[in-house]
mmCIF file of C-alpha atoms in Angstrom:
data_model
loop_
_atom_site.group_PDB
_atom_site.id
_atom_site.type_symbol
_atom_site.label_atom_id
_atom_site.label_comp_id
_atom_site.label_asym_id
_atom_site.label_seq_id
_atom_site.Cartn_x
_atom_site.Cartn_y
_atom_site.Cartn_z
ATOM 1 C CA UNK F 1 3.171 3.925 -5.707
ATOM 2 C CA UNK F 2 4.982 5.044 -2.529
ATOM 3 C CA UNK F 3 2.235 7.103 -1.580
ATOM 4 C CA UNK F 4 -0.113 4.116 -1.873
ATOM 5 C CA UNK F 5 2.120 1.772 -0.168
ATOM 6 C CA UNK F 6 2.422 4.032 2.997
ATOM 7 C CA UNK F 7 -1.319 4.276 3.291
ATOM 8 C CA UNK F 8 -1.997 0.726 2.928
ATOM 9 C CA UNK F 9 0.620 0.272 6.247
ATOM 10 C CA UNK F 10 -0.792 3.008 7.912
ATOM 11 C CA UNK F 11 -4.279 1.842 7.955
ATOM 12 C CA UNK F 12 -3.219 -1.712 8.653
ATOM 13 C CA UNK F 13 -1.159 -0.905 11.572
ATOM 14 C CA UNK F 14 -4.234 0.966 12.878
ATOM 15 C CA UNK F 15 -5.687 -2.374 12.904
ATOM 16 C CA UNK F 16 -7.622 -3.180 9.496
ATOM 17 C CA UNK F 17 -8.090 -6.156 8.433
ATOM 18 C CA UNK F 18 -5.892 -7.307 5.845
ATOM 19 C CA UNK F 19 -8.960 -8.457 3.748
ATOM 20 C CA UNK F 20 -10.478 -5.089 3.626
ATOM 21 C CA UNK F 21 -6.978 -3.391 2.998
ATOM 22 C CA UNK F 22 -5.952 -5.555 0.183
ATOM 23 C CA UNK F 23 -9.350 -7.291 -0.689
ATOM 24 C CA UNK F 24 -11.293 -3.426 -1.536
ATOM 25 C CA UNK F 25 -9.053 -1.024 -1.543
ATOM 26 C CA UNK F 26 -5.971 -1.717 -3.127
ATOM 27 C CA UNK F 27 -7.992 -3.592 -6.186
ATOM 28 C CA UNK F 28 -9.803 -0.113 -6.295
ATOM 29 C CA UNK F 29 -6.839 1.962 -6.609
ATOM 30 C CA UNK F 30 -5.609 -0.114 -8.996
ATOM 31 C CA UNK F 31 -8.668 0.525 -11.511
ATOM 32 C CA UNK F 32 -9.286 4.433 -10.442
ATOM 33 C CA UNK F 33 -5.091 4.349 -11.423
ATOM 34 C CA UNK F 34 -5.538 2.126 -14.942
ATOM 35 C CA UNK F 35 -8.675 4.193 -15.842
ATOM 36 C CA UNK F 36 -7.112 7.424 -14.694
ATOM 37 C CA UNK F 37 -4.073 6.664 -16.756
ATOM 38 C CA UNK F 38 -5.787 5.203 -20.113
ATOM 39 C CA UNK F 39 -8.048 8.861 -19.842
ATOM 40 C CA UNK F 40 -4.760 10.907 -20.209
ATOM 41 C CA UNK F 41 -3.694 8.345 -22.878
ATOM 42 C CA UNK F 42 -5.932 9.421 -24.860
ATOM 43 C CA UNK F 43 -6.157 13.075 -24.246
ATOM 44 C CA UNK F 44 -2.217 13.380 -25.182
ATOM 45 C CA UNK F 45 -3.478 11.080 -28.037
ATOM 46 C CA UNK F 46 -6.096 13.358 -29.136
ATOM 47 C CA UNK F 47 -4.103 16.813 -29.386
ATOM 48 C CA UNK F 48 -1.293 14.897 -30.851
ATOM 49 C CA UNK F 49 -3.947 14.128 -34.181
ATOM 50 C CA UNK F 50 -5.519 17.824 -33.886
ATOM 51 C CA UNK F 51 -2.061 19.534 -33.620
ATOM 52 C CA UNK F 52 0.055 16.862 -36.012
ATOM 53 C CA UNK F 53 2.706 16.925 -33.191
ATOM 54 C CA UNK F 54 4.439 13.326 -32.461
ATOM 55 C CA UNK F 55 5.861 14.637 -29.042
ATOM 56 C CA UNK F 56 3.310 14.989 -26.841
ATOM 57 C CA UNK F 57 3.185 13.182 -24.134
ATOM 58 C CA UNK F 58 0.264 11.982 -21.394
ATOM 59 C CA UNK F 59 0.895 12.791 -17.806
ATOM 60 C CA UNK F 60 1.208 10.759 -15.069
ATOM 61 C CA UNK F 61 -1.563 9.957 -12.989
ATOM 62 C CA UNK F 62 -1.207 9.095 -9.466
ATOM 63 C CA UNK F 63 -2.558 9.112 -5.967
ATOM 64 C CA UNK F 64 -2.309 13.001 -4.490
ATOM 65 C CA UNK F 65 -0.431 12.498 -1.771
ATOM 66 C CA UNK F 66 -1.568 14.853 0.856
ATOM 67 C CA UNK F 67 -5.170 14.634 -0.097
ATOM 68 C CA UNK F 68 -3.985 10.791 1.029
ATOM 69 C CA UNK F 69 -3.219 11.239 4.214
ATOM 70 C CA UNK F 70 -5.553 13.787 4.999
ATOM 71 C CA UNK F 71 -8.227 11.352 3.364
ATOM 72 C CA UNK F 72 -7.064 8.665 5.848
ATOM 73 C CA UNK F 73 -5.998 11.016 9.123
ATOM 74 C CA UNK F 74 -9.776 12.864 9.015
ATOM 75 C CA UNK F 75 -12.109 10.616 7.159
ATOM 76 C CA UNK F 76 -11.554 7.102 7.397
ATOM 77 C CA UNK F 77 -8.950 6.315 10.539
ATOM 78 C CA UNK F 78 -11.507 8.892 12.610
ATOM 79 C CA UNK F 79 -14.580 6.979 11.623
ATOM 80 C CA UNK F 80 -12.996 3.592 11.962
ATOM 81 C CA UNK F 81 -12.122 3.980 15.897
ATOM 82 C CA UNK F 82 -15.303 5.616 16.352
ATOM 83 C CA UNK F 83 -17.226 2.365 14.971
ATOM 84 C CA UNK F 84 -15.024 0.140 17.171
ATOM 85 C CA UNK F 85 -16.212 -1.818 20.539
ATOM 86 C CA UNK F 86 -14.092 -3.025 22.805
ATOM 87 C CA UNK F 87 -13.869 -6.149 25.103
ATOM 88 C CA UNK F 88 -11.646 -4.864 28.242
ATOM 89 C CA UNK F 89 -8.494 -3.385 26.165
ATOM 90 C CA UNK F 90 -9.473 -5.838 22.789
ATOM 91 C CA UNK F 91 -11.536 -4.514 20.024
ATOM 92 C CA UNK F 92 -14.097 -6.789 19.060
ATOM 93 C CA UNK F 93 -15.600 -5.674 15.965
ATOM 94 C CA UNK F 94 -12.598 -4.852 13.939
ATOM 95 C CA UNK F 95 -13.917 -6.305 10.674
ATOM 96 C CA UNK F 96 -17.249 -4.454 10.868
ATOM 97 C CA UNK F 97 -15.681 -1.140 11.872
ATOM 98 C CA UNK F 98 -13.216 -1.547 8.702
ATOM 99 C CA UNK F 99 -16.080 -2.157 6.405
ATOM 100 C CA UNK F 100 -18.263 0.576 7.776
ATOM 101 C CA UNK F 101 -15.120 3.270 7.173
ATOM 102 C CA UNK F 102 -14.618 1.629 3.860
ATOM 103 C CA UNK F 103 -18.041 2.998 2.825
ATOM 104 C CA UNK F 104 -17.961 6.316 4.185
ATOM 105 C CA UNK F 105 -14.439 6.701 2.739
ATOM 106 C CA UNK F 106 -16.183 5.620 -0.863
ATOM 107 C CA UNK F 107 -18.883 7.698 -0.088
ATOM 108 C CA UNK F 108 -16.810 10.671 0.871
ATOM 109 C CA UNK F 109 -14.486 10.178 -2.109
ATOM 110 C CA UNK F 110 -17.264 9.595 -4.488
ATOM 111 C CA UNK F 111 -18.939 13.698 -3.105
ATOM 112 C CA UNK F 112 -15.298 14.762 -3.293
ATOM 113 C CA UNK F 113 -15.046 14.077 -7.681
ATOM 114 C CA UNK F 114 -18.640 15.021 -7.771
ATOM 115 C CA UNK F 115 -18.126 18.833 -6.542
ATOM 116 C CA UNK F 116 -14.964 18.914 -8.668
ATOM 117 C CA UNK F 117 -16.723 18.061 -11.518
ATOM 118 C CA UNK F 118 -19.075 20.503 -10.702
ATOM 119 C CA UNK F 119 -16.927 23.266 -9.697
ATOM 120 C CA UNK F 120 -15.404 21.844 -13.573
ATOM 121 C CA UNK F 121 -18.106 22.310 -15.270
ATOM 122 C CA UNK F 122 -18.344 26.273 -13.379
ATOM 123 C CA UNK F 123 -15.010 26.901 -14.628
#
């Protein structure tokens, strides 16, 4: 949670619109977290009924914390002031510069769990 709360600041006090921030991103969390955490549910479920043990527990799933902030510091933050115009010292497309990292973030996250699964699948 702590993890998630400092990246939500950081990219708003890099200028992202709060929309974006708590409109896209924080709702996705949210479900990637609930999913995340119902999977291991049920895995810790599972080998309870094929081992008869009642004390197994599921692990926590969370945000990876440095794979945060490097996610942020080299993906999105980069692209976002990239995308930016400015007006004199004012940027003036703040909302479409937000969006546009939003998608390569999603895009970039979305490669990142497709070559693990691969490399998963490898062994």
């Amino acid at each position: 949670m702590a993890t998630m709360l400092v990246c939500l600041q950081t990219l708003l006090a890099a200028g992202f619109p709060a929309e974006i921030v708590y409109g896209k991103i924080t709702p996705g969390v949210g479900l990637s977290m609930a999913f995340g955490s119902i999977f291991y549910m049920v895995q810790a479920m599972m080998m309870a009924q094929k081992t008869g043990r009642k004390d197994i527990c599921a692990q926590p799933f969370g945000i990876n914390t440095p794979g945060a902030f490097a996610f942020i510091s080299s993906i999105i933050l980069p692209v976002y002031f990239k995308k930016l115009s400015y007006d004199g010292d004012v940027p003036t497309n703040t909302k479409e510069a937000a969006e546009f990292a939003w998608k390569v973030g999603v895009a970039a996250n979305f490669v990142q769990g497709a070559v693990e699964v691969a490399f998963a699948l490898i062994g």
